[in-house]
CSV table of C-alpha atoms and ligand atoms in Angstrom, one decimal:
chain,number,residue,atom,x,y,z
A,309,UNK,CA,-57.3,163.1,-13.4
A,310,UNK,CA,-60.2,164.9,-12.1
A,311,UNK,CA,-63.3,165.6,-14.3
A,312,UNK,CA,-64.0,169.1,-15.6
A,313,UNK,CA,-67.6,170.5,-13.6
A,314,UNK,CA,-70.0,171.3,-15.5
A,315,UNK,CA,-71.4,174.7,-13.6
A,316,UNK,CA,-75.6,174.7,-14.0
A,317,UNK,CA,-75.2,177.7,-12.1
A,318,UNK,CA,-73.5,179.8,-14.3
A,319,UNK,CA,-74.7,178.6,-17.9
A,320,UNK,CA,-78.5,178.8,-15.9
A,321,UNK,CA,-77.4,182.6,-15.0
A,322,UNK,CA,-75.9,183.1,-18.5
A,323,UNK,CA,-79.1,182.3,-20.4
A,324,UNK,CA,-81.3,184.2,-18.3
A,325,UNK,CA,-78.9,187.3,-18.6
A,326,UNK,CA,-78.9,187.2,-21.7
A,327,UNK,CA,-83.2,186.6,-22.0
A,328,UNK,CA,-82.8,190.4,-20.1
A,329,UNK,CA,-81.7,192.2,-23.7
A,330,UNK,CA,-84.7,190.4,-25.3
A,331,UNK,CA,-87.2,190.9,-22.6
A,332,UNK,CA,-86.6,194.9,-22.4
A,333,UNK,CA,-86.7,194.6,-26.6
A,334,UNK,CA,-89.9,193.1,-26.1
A,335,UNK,CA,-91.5,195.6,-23.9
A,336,UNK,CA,-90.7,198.0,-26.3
A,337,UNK,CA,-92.4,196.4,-29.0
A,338,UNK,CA,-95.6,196.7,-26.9
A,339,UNK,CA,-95.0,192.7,-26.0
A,340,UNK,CA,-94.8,191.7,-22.0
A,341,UNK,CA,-93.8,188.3,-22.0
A,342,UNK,CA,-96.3,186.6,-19.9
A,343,UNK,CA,-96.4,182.9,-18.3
A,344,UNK,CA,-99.5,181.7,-16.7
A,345,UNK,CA,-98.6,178.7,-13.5
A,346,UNK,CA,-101.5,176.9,-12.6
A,347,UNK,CA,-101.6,174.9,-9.7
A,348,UNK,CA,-104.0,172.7,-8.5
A,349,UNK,CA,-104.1,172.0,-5.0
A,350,UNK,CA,-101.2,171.5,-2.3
A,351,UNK,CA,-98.1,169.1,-2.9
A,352,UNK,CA,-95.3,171.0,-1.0
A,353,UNK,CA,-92.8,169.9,-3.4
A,354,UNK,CA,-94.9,171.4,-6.3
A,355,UNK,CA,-95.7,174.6,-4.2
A,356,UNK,CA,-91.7,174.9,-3.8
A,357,UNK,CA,-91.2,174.8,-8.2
A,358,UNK,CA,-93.6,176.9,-8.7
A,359,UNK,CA,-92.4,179.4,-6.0
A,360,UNK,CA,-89.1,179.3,-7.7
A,361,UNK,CA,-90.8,179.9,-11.3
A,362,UNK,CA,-92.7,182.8,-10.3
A,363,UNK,CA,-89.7,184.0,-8.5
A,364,UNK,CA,-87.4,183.5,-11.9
A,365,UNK,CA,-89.7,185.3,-14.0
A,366,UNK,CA,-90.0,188.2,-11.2
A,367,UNK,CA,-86.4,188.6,-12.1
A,368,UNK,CA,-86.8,188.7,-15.1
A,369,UNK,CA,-89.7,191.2,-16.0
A,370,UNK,CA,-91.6,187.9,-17.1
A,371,UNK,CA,-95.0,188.0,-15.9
A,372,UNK,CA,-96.4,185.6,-14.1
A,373,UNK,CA,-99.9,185.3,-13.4
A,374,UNK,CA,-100.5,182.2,-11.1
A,375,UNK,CA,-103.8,180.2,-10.8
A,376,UNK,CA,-103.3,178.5,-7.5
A,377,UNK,CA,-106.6,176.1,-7.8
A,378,UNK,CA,-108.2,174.1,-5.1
A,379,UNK,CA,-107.7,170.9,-4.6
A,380,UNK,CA,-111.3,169.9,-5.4
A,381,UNK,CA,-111.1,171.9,-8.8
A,382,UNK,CA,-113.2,169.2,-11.6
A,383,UNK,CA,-111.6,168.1,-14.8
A,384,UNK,CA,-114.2,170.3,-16.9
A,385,UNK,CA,-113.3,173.0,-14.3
A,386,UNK,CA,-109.0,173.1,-15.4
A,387,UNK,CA,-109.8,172.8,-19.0
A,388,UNK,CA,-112.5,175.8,-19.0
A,389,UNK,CA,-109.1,177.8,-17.3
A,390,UNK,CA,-106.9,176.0,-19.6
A,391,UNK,CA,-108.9,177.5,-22.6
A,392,UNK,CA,-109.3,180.4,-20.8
A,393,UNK,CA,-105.5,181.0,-21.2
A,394,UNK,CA,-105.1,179.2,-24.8
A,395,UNK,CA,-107.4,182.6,-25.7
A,396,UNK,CA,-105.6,185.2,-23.8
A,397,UNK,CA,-103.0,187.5,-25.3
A,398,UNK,CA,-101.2,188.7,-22.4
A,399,UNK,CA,-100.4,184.5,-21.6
A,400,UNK,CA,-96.9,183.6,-24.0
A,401,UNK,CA,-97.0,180.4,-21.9
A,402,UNK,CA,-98.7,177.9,-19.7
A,403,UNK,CA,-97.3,175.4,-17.3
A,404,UNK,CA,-99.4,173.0,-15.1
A,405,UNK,CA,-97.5,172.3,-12.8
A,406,UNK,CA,-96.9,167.8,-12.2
A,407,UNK,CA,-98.3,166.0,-10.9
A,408,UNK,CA,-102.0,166.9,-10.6
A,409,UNK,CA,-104.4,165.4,-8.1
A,410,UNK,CA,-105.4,162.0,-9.2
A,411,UNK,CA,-108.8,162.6,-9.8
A,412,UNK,CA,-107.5,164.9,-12.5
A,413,UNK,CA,-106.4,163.4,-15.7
A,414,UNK,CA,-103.3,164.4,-16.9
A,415,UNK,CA,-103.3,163.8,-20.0
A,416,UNK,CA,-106.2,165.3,-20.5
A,417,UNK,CA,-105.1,168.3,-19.9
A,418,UNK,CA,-101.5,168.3,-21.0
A,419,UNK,CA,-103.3,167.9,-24.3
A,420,UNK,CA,-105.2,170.9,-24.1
A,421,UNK,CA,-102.8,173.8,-24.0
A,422,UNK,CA,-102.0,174.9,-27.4
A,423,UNK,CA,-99.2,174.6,-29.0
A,424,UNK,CA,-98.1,177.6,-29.2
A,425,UNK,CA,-98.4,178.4,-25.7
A,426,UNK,CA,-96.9,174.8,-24.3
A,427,UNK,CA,-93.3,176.4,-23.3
A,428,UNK,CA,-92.7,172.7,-20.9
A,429,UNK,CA,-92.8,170.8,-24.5
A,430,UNK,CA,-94.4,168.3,-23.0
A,431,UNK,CA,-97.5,168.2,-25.3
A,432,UNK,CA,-98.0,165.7,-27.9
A,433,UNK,CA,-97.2,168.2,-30.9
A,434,UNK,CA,-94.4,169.7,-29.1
A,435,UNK,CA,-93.2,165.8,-28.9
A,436,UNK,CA,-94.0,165.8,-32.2
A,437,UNK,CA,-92.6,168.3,-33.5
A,438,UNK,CA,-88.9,167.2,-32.1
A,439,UNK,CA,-89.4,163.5,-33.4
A,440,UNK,CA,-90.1,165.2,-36.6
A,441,UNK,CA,-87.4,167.5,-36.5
A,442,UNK,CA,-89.5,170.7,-36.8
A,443,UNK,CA,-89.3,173.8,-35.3
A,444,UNK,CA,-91.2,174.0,-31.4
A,445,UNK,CA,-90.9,174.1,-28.0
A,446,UNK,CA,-88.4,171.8,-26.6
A,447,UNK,CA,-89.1,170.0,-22.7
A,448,UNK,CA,-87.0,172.3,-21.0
A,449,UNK,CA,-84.5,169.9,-18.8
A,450,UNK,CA,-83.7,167.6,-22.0
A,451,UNK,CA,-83.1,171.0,-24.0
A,452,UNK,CA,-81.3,172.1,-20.6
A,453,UNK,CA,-78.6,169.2,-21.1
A,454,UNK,CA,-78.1,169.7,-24.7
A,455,UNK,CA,-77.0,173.8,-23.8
A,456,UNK,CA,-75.4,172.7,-21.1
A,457,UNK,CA,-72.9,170.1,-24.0
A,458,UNK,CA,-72.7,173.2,-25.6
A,459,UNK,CA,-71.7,175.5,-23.5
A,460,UNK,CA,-68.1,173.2,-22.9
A,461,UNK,CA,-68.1,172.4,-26.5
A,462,UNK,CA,-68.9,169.3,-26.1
A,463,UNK,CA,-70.0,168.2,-29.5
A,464,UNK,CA,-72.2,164.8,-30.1
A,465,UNK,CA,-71.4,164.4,-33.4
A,466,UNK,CA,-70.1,160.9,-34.2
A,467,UNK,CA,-70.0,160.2,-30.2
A,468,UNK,CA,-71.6,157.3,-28.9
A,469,UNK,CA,-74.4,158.2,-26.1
A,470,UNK,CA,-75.7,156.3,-23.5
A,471,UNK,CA,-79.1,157.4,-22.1
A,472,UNK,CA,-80.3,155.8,-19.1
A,473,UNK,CA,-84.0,156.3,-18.6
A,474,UNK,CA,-86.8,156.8,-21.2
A,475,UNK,CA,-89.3,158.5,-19.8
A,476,UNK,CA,-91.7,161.0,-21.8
A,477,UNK,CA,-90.3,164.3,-20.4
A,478,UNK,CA,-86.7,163.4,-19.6
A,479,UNK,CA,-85.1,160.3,-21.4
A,480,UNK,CA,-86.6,160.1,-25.0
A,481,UNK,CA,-86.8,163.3,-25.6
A,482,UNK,CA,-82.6,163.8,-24.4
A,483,UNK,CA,-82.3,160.9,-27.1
A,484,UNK,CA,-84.1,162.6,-29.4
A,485,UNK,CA,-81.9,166.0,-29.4
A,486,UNK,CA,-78.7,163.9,-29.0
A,487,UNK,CA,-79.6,161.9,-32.0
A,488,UNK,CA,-80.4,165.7,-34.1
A,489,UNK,CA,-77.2,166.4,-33.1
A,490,UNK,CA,-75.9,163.3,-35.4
A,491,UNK,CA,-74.6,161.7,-32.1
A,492,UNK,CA,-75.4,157.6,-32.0
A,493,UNK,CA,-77.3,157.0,-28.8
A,494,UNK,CA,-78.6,153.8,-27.3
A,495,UNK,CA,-81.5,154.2,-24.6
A,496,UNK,CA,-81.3,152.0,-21.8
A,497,UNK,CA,-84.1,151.6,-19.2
A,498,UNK,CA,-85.4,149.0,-15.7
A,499,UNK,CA,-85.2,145.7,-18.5
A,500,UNK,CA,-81.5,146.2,-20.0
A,501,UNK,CA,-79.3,143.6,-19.0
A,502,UNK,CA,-76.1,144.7,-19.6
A,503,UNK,CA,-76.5,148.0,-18.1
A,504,UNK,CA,-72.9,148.7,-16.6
A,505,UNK,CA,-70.8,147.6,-20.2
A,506,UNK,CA,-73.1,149.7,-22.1
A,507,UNK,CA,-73.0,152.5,-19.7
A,508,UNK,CA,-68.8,151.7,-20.1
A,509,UNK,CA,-69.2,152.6,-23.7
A,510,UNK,CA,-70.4,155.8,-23.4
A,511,UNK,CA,-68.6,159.2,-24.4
A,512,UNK,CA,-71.9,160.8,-23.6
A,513,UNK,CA,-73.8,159.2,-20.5
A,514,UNK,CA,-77.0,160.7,-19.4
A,515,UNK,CA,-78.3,159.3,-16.6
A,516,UNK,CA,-82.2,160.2,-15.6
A,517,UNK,CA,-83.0,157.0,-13.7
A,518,UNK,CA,-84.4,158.3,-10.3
A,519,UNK,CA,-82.3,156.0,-8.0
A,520,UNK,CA,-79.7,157.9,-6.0
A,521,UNK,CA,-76.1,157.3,-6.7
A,522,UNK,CA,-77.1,153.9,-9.0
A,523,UNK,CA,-74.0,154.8,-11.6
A,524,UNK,CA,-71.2,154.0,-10.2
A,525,UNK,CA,-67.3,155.4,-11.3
A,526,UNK,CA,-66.3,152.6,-12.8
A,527,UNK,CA,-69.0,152.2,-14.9
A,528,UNK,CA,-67.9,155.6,-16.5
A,529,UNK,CA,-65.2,155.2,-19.7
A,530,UNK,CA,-62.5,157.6,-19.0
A,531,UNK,CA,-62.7,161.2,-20.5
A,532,UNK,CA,-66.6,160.6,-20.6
A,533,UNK,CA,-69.0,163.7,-20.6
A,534,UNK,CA,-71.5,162.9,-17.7
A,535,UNK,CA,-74.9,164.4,-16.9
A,536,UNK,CA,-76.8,163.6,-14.2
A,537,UNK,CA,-80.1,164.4,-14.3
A,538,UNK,CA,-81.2,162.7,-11.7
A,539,UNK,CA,-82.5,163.9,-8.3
A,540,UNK,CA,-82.7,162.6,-5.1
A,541,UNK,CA,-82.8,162.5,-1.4
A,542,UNK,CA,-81.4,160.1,0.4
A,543,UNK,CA,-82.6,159.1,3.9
A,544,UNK,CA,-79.6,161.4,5.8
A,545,UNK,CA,-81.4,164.4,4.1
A,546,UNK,CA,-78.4,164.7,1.5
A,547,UNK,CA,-79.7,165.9,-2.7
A,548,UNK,CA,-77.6,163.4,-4.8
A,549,UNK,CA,-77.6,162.4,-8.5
A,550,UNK,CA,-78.2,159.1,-10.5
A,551,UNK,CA,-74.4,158.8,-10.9
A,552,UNK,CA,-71.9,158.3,-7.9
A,553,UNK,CA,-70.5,161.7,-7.9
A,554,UNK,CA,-67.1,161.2,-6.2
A,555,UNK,CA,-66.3,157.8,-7.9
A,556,UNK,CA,-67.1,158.9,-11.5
A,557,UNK,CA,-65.4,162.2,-11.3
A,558,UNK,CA,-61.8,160.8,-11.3
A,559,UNK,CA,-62.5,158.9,-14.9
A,560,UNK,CA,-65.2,161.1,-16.4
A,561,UNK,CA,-63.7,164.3,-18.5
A,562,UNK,CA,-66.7,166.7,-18.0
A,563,UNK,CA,-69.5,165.6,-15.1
A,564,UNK,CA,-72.4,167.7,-13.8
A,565,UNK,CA,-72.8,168.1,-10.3
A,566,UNK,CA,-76.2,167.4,-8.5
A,567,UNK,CA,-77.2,170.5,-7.0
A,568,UNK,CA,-75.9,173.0,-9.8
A,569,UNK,CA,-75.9,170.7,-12.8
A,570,UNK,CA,-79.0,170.0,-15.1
A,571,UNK,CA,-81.1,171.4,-12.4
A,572,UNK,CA,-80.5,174.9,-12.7
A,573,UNK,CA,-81.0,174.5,-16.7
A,574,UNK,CA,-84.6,173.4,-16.3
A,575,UNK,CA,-85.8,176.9,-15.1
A,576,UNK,CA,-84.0,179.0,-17.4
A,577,UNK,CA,-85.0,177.1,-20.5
A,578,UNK,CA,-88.9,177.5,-19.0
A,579,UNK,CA,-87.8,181.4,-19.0
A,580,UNK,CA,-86.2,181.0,-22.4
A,581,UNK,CA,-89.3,179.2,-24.2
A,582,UNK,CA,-91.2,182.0,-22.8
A,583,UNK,CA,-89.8,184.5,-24.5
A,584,UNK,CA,-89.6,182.5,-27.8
A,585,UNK,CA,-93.2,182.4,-27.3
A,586,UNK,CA,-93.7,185.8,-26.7
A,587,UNK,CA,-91.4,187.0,-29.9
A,588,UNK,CA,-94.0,184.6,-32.0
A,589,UNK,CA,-96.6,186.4,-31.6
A,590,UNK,CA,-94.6,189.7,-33.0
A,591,UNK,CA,-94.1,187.5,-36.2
A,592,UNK,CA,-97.5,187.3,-37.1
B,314,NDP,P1,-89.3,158.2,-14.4
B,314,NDP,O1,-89.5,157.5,-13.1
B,314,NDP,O2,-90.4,158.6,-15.2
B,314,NDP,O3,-88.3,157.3,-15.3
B,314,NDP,C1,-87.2,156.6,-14.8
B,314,NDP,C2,-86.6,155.8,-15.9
B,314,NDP,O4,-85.5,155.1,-15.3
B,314,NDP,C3,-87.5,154.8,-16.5
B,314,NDP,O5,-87.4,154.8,-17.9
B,314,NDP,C4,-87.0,153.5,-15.9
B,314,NDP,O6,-87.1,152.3,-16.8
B,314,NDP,C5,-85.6,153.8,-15.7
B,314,NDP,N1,-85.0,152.9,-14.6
B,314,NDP,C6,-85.6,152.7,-13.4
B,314,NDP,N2,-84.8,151.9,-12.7
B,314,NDP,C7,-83.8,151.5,-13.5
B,314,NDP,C8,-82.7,150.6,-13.3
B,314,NDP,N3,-82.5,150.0,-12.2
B,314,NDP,N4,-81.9,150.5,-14.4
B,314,NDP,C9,-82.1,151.1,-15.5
B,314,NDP,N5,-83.1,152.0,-15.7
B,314,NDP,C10,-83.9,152.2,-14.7
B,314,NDP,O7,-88.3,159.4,-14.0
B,314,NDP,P2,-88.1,160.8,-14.8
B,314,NDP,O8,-87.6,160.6,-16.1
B,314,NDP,O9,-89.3,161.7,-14.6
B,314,NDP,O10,-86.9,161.5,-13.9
B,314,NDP,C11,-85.7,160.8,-13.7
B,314,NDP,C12,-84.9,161.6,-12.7
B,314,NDP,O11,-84.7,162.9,-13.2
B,314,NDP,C13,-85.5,161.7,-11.3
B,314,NDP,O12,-84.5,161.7,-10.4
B,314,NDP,C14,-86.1,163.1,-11.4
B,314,NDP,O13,-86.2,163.7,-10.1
B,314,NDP,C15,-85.1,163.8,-12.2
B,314,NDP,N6,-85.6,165.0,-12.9
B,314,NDP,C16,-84.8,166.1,-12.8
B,314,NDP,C17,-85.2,167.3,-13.4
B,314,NDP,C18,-84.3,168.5,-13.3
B,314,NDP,O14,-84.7,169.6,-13.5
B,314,NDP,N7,-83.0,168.3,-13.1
B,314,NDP,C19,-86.4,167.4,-14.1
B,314,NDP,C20,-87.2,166.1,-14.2
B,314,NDP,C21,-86.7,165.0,-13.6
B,314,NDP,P3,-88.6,151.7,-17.2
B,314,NDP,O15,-89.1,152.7,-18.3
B,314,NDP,O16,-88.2,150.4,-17.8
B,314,NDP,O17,-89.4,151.7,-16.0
């Protein structure tokens, strides 16, 4: 039997219809939710995201106020504008948009934006604050895959999931939120040896691995929820996921499709954190 699809598209357009109700509440509260995109210097395929941000939030009624930086732009120079927009009312959130030149540390500057204002969740409290079970931003694509379980009631609880992939922004934190929602996961990564029989034991398998197509169907147990967050292009121009698409679809139950899965999620839950951030600031 064919797997149920898992439409991005449509739980992505669902979320940010919804956002629409709170964003017009918002404004008339006095409140314009407002996300400041930096971008420093200029990677096509970072150009292309941050089009498509400033574009979503357009939609919206989110403001966006871009700081498209020169390449050449110092370290003291981004965390002057960094500070700049911790201090600002009218900024709700801040992205800098990955990577940065490599002159520029990263880190550095990931650690800078406050708190409250770091809508990606990819700053050491926000991190923090999910290992710790407290309340926060959440990295939007991880957060993306847990609304995307929810929205075909696919419920973790007592399920064994397999995570393939640990990095800081995708894998761990997708752990993290599986395991808050009491599921038990095992995190696989380049050194596991027995990839394919653990991957077989999964009833969740999230797959953010980078390699095109590296999951094959029958390492997929049958009825499985899949979601592929992978994406890639391989060399005939084609966008593919981590997971063999047509193989996996015949034994998986639910499976997200690469484009339209996970990676419609990713913008709306930046548009979503937004506006959390922006109703904070009513509550204080
Ligand atoms: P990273 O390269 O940071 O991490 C990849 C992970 O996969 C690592 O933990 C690595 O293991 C593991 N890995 C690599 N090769 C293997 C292998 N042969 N077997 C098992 N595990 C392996 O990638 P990201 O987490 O940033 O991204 C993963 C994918 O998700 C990419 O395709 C990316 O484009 C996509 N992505 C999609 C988004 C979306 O919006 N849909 C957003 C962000 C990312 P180790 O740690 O041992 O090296």
């Amino acid at each position: 039997m064919s797997a149920q699809i898992i439409d991005g598209k449509k739980v992505s357009e669902d979320i940010k219809q919804s956002l629409k109700a709170d964003i017009a509440e918002l404004k008339a509260k006095g409140v314009e939710p407002g996300l400041a995109v930096v971008l420093v210097g200029e990677n096509a395929a970072s150009k292309k995201y941050v089009g498509s941000k400033e574009k979503t939030c357009e939609a919206l009624g989110i403001k966006s106020i871009g700081h498209k930086i020169p390449e050449s732009t110092t370290q003291a120079e981004l965390i002057e504008l960094i500070d700049k927009l911790n201090n600002d009312p009218a900024v709700h959130g801040i992205l800098v948009q990955l990577p940065l030149p490599k002159h520029l540390n990263e880190k550095e500057v990931m650690n800078r934006i406050s708190v409250k204002k770091d809508v990606d969740g990819f700053g050491p409290d926000s991190l923090g604050n999910l290992v710790l079970d407290e309340p926060g931003f959440l990295p939007c694509t991880p957060y993306g895959c847990i609304k995307l379980l929810e929205a075909y009631d696919i419920n973790p609880q007592g399920k064994h999931a397999v995570v393939v992939g640990r990095s800081v922004i995708v894998g761990k934190p997708i752990a993290m939120l599986l395991l808050r929602k009491h599921a038990t996961v095992t995190i696989c990564h380049s050194k596991t040896p027995d990839l394919k029989e653990t991957c077989l034991k999964a009833d969740i398998l999230c797959a953010a691995v980078g390699r095109a197509e590296m999951i094959k169907g029958d390492w997929v147990k049958e009825g499985a929820a899949v979601i592929d967050i992978g994406i890639n292009v391989k060399e005939d121009g084609k966008l593919v996921g981590d997971v063999e698409f047509a193989t996996a679809k015949e034994r998986a139950g639910y499976i997200t499709p690469v484009p339209g899965g996970v990676g419609p999620m990713t913008i709306a839950m930046l548009m979503y954190n937004t506006v959390e951030a922006a109703k904070a600031t009513l509550k204080k």
